[in-house]
GROMACS .gro file of C-alpha atoms in nm:
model
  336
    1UNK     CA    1   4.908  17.593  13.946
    2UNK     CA    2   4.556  17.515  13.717
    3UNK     CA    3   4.514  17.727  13.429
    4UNK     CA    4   4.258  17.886  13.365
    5UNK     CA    5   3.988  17.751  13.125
    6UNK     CA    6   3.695  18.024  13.083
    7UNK     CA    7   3.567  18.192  13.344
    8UNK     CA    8   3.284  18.055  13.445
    9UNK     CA    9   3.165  17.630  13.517
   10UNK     CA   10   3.268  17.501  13.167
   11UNK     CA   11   3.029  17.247  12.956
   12UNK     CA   12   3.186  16.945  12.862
   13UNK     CA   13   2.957  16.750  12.625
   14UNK     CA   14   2.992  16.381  12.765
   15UNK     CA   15   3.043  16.168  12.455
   16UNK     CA   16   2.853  16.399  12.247
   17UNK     CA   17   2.508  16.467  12.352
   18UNK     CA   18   2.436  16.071  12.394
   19UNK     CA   19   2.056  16.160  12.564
   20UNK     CA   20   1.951  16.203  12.262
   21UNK     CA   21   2.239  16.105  11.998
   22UNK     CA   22   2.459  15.770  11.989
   23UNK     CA   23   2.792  15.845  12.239
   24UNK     CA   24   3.126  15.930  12.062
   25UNK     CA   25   2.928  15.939  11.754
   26UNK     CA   26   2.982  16.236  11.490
   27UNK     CA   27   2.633  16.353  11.489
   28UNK     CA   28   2.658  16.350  11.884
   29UNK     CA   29   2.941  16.557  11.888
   30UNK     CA   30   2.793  16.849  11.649
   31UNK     CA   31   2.513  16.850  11.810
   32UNK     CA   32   2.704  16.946  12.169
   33UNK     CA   33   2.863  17.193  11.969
   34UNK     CA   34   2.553  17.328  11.828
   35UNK     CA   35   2.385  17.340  12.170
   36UNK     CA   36   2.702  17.524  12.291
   37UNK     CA   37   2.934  17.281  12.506
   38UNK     CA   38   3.274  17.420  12.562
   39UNK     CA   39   3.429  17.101  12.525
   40UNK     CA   40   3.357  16.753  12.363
   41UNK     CA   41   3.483  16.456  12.506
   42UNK     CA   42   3.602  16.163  12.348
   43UNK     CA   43   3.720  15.812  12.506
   44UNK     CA   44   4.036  15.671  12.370
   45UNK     CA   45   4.108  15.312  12.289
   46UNK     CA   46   4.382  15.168  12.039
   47UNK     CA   47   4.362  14.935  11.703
   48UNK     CA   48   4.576  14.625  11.616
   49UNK     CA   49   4.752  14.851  11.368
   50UNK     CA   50   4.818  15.135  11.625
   51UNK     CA   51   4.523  15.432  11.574
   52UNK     CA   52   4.329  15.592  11.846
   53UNK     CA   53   3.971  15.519  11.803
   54UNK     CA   54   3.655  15.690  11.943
   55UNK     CA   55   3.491  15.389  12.201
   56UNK     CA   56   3.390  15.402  12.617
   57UNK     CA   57   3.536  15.091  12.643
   58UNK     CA   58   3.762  14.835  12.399
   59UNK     CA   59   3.552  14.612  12.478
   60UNK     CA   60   3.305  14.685  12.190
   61UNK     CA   61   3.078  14.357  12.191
   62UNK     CA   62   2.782  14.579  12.381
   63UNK     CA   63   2.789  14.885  12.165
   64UNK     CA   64   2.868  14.790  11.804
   65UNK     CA   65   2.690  14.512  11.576
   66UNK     CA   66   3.028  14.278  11.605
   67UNK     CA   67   2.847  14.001  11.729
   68UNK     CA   68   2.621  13.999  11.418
   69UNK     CA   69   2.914  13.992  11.212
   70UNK     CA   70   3.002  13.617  11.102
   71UNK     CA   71   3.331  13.703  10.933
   72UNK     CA   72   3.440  13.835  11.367
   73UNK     CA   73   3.291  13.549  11.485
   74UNK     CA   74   3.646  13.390  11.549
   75UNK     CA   75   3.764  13.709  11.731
   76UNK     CA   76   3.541  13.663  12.054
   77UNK     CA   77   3.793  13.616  12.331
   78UNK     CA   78   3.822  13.659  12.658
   79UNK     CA   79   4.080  13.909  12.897
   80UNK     CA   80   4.186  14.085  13.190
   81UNK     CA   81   4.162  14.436  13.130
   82UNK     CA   82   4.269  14.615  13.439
   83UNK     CA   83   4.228  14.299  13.606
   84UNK     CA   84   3.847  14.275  13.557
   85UNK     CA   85   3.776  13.956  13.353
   86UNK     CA   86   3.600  14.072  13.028
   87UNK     CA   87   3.483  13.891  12.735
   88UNK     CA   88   3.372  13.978  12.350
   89UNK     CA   89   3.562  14.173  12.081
   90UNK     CA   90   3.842  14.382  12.133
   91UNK     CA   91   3.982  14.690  11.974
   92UNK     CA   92   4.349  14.596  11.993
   93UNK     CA   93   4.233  14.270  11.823
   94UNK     CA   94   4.081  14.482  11.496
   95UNK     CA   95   4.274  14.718  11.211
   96UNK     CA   96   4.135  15.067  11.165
   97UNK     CA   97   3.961  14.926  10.831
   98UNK     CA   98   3.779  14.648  10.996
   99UNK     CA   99   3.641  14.882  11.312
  100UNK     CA  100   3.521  15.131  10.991
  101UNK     CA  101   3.289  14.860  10.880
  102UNK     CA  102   3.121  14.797  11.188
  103UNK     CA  103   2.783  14.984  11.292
  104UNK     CA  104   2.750  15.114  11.681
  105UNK     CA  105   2.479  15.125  11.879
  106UNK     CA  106   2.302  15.249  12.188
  107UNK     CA  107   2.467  15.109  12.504
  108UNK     CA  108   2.178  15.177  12.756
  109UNK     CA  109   1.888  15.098  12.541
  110UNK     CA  110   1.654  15.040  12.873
  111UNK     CA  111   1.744  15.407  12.949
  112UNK     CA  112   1.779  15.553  12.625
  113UNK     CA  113   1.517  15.369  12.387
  114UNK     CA  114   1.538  15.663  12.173
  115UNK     CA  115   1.803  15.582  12.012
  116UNK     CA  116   1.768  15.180  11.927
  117UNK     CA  117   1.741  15.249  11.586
  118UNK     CA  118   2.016  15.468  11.570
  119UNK     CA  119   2.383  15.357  11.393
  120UNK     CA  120   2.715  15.554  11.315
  121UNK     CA  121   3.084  15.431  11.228
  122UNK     CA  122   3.302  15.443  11.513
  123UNK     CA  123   3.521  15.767  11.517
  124UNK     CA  124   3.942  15.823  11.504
  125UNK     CA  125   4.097  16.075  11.749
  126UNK     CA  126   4.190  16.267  11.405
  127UNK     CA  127   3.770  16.253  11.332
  128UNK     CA  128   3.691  16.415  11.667
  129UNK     CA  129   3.976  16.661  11.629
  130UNK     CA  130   3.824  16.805  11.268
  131UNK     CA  131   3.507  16.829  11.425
  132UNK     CA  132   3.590  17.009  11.635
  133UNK     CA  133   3.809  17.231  11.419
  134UNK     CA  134   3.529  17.306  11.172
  135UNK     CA  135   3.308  17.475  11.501
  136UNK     CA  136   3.228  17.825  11.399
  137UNK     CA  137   3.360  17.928  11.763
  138UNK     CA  138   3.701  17.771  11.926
  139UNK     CA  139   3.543  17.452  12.100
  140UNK     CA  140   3.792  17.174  12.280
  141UNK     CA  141   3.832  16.860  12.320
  142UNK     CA  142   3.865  16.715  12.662
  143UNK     CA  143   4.026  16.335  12.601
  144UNK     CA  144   4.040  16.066  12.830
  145UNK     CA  145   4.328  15.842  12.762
  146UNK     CA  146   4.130  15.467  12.834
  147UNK     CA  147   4.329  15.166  13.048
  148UNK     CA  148   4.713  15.337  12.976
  149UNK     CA  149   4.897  15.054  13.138
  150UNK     CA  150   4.729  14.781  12.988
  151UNK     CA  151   4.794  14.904  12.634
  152UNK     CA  152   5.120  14.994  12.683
  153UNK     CA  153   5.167  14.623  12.786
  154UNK     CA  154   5.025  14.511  12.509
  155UNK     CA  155   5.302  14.754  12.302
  156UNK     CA  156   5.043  15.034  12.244
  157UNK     CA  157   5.158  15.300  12.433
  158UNK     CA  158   4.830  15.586  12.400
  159UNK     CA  159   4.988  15.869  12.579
  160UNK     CA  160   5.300  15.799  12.269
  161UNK     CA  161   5.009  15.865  12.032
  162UNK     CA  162   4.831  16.106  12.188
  163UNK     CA  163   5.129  16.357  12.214
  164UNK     CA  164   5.234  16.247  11.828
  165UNK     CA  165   4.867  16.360  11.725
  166UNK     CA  166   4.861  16.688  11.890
  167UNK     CA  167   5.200  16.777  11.819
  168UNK     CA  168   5.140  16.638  11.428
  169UNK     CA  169   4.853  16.871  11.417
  170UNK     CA  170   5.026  17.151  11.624
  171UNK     CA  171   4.796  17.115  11.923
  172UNK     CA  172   5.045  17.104  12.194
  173UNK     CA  173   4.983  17.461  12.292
  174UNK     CA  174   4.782  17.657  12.522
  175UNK     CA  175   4.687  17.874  12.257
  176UNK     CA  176   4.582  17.603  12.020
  177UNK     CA  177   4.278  17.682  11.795
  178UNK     CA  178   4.140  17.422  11.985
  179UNK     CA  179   4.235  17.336  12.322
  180UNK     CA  180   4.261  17.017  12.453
  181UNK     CA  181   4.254  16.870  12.834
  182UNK     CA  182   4.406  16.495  12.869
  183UNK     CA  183   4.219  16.297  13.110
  184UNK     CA  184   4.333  15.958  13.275
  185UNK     CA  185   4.188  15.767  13.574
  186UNK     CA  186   4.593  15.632  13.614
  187UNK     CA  187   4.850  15.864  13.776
  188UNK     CA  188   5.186  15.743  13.659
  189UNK     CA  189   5.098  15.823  13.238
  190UNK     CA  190   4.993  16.185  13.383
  191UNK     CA  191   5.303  16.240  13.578
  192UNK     CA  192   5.492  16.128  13.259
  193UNK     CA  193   5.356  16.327  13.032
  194UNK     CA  194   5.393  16.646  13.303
  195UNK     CA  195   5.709  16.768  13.081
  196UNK     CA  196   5.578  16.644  12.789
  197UNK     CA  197   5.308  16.902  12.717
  198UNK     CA  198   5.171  17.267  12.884
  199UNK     CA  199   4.827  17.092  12.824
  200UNK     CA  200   4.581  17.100  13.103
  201UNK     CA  201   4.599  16.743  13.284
  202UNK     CA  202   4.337  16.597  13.473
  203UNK     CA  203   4.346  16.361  13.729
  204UNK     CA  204   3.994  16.180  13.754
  205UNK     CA  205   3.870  16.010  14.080
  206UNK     CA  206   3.639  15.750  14.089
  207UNK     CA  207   3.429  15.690  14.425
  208UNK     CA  208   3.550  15.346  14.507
  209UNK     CA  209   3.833  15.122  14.409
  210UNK     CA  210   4.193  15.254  14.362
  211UNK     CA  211   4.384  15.345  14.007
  212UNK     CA  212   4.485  15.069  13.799
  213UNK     CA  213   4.836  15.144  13.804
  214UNK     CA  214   4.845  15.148  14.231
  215UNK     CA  215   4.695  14.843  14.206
  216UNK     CA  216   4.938  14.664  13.953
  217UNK     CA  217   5.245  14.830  14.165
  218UNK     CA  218   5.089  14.705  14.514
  219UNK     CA  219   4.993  15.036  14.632
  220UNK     CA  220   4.719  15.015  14.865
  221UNK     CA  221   4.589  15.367  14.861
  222UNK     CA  222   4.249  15.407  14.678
  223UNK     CA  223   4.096  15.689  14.529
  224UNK     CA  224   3.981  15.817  14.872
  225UNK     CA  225   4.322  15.837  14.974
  226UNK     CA  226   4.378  16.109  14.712
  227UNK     CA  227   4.081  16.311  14.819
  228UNK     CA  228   4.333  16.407  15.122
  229UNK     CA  229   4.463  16.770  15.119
  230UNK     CA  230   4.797  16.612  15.101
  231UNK     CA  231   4.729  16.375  14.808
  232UNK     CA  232   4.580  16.723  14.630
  233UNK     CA  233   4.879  16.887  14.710
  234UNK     CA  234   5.059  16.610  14.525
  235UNK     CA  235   4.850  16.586  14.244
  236UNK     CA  236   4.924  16.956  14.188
  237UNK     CA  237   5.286  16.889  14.088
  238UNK     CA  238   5.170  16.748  13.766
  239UNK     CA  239   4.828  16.853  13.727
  240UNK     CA  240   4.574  17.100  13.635
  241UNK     CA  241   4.259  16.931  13.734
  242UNK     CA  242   4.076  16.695  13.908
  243UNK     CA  243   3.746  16.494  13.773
  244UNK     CA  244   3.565  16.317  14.051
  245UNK     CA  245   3.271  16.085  14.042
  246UNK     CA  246   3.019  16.395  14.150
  247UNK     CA  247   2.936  16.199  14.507
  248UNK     CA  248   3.259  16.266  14.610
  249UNK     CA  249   3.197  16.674  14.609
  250UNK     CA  250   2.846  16.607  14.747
  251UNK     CA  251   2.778  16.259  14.909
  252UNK     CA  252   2.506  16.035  14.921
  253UNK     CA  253   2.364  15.809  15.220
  254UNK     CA  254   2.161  15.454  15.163
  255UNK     CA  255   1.887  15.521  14.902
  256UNK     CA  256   2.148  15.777  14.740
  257UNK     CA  257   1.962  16.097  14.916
  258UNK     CA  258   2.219  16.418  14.900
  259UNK     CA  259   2.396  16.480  15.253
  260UNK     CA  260   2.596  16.754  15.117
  261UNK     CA  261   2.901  16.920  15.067
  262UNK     CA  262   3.200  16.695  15.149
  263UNK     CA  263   3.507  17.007  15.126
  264UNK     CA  264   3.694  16.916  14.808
  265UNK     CA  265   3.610  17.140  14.603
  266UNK     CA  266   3.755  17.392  14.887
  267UNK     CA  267   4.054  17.170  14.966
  268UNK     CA  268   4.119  17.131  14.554
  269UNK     CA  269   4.111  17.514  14.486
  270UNK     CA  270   4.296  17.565  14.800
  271UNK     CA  271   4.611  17.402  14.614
  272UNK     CA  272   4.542  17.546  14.276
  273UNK     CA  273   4.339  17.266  14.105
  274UNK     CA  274   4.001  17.308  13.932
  275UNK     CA  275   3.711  17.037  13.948
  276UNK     CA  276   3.523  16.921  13.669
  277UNK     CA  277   3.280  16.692  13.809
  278UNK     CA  278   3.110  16.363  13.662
  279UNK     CA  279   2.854  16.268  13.509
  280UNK     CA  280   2.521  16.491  13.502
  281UNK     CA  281   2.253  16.323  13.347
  282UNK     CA  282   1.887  16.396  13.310
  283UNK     CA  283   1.705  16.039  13.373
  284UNK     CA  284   1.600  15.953  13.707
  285UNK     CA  285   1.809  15.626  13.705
  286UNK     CA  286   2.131  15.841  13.742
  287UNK     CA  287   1.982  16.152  13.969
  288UNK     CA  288   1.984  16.144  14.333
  289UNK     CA  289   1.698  16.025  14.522
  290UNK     CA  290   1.595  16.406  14.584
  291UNK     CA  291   1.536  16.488  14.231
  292UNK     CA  292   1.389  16.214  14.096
  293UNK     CA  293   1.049  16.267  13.943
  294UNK     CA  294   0.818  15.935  13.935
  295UNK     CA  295   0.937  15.550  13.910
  296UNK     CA  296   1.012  15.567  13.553
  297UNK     CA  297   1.410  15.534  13.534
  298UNK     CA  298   1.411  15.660  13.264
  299UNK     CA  299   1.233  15.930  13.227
  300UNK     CA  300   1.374  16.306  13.309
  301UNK     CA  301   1.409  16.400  13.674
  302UNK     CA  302   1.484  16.723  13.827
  303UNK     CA  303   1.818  16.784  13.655
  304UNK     CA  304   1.817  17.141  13.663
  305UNK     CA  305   1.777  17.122  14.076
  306UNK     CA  306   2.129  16.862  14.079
  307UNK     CA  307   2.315  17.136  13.859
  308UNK     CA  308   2.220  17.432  14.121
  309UNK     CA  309   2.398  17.222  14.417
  310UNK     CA  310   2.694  17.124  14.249
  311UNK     CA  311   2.703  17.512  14.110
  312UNK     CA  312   2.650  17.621  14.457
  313UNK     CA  313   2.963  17.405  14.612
  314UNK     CA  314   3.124  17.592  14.363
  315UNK     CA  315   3.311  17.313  14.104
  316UNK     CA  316   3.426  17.437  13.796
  317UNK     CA  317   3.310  17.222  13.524
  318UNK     CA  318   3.046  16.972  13.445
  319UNK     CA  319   3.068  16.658  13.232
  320UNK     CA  320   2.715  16.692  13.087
  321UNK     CA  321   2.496  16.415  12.876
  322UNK     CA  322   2.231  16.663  12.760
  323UNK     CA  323   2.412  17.023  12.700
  324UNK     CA  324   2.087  17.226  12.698
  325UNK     CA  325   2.057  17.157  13.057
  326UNK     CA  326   2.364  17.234  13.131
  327UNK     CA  327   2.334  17.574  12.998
  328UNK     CA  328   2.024  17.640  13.122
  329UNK     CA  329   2.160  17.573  13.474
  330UNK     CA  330   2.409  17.825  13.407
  331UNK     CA  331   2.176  18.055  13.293
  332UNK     CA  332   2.280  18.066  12.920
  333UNK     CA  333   2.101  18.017  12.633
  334UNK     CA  334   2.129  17.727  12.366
  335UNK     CA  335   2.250  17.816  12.009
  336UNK     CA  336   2.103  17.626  11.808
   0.00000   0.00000   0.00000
């Protein structure tokens, strides 16, 4: 059975506030909190020398200065992550000490030319966690545990480290001064750690393709297949929550124009899970086709008219890029 959160459609700041603030950066993640997000939420990734580090991908050629770095140079490889071919500079392939020296930057400059000139040192799990400690009000942190098989084959195991941190900073509780949800887009990890923590889990759907660890175990169901009432059923044995891509609460035809309400929300609730949808963004490249204001991609669209149908099918949550929108869609008012 889902716990209860709050009461009402919860705020998750996405990676901070990154409309306006460089993702999984600290200044992105204060400012969510000062704008009033319920939760901040923080992508995990793993170091050569075993620490969770703040990054949307491990892959961190795109969104750090690496490549201007001659002293990396010699690190540029390339791998299978999750059996997508990928090539740059990997986390696993860098200490704690040598991420700290690096610079990040903007990963969708064309969208977000705001903040080119922009630069922060990449975060620790333990960095997130003290911010959001130090909130004046009791603000979470909603993790997503990043590409769990592949690090555990590469003898990294993140849900290990995850449970060490919470427990070392007495965390793994639901009365925690600040609550944490564990995220993962695999199913076996959240099944594992079912008896390993009263934590909210949440099991997040994608629109296409199929988990990574189906895949690697030849198990041809996809993430459709666990839209199913009986697949939610099943996901309510070990967890709280499900986070789908938000066309799979209301869908989209050819030009991605709104056709509406597919049921899942109703078929989720119906077995005891809440939905937390993703991602609500302001820019017109990411709205559907009925809320987009002008050719600009990047410009604002309609956002406020997105939030109202996904409030009226009735999800729970919202994994939000801009939190003053959020809250204004809600009807609340921005503190700071």
């Amino acid at each position: 059975m889902a716990r209860p959160i709050v009461s009402r459609p919860i705020v998750i700041g996405h990676r901070g506030v990154p409309v306006c603030r460089l993702e999984h950066s600290r200044a992105s993640y204060e400012l969510a909190i000062a704008w009033g997000a319920d939760f901040i939420e923080p992508d995990l990734v793993c170091t050569a020398d075993g620490h969770l580090v703040v990054r949307h991908e491990n892959e961190i050629g795109d969104t750090t200065d690496v490549a201007d770095r001659p002293e990396f140079a010699h690190r540029k490889t390339a791998k299978f992550v999750d059996g997508i071919p990928r090539a740059g500079w990997f986390t696993e392939d860098f200490t704690l000490a040598e991420l700290r020296t690096l610079r990040t930057r903007e990963r969708l400059p064309q969208l977000r030319p705001q903040n080119i000139g922009l630069s922060a040192e990449i975060l620790t799990f333990d960095d997130v966690l003290d911010i959001a400690a130090a909130a004046d009000r009791r603000v979470g942190v909603c993790l997503e545990i990043k590409h769990s098989t592949y690090f555990r084959g590469l003898g990294l195991d993140l849900d290990d480290r995850v449970v060490a941190t919470v427990e070392r900073r007495d965390l793994n509780r639901l009365d925690a001064p600040v609550p944490i949800v564990i995220q993962s887009f695999e199913t076996r990890n959240l099944r594992a750690l079912r008896p390993r923590t009263p934590l909210p889990l949440t099991q997040l759907l994608d629109r296409q393709g199929a988990p990574w660890d189906f895949i690697e175990a030849r198990d041809p169901r996809t993430y459709d297949d666990l839209t199913t009432p009986e697949a939610l059923a099943d996901i309510a044995t070990y967890a709280d929550v499900i986070g789908p891509n938000k066309s799979l609460v209301v869908g989209r035809r050819t030009g991605h124009w709104l056709t509406g309400e597919t049921g899942l929300v109703d078929a989720a609730h119906r077995v005891g899970l809440q939905v937390h949808i993703w991602t609500m963004r302001s820019e017109n490249n990411f709205l559907p086709a009925d809320f987009r204001l002008g050719d600009d991609k990047a410009a604002p669209g309609d956002a406020l008219a997105e939030y109202r149908v996904f409030i009226d099918a009735g999800v729970d949550g919202f994994f939000a890029d801009d939190t003053r929108v959020a809250r204004a869609a809600l009807g609340l008012t921005t503190s700071a």
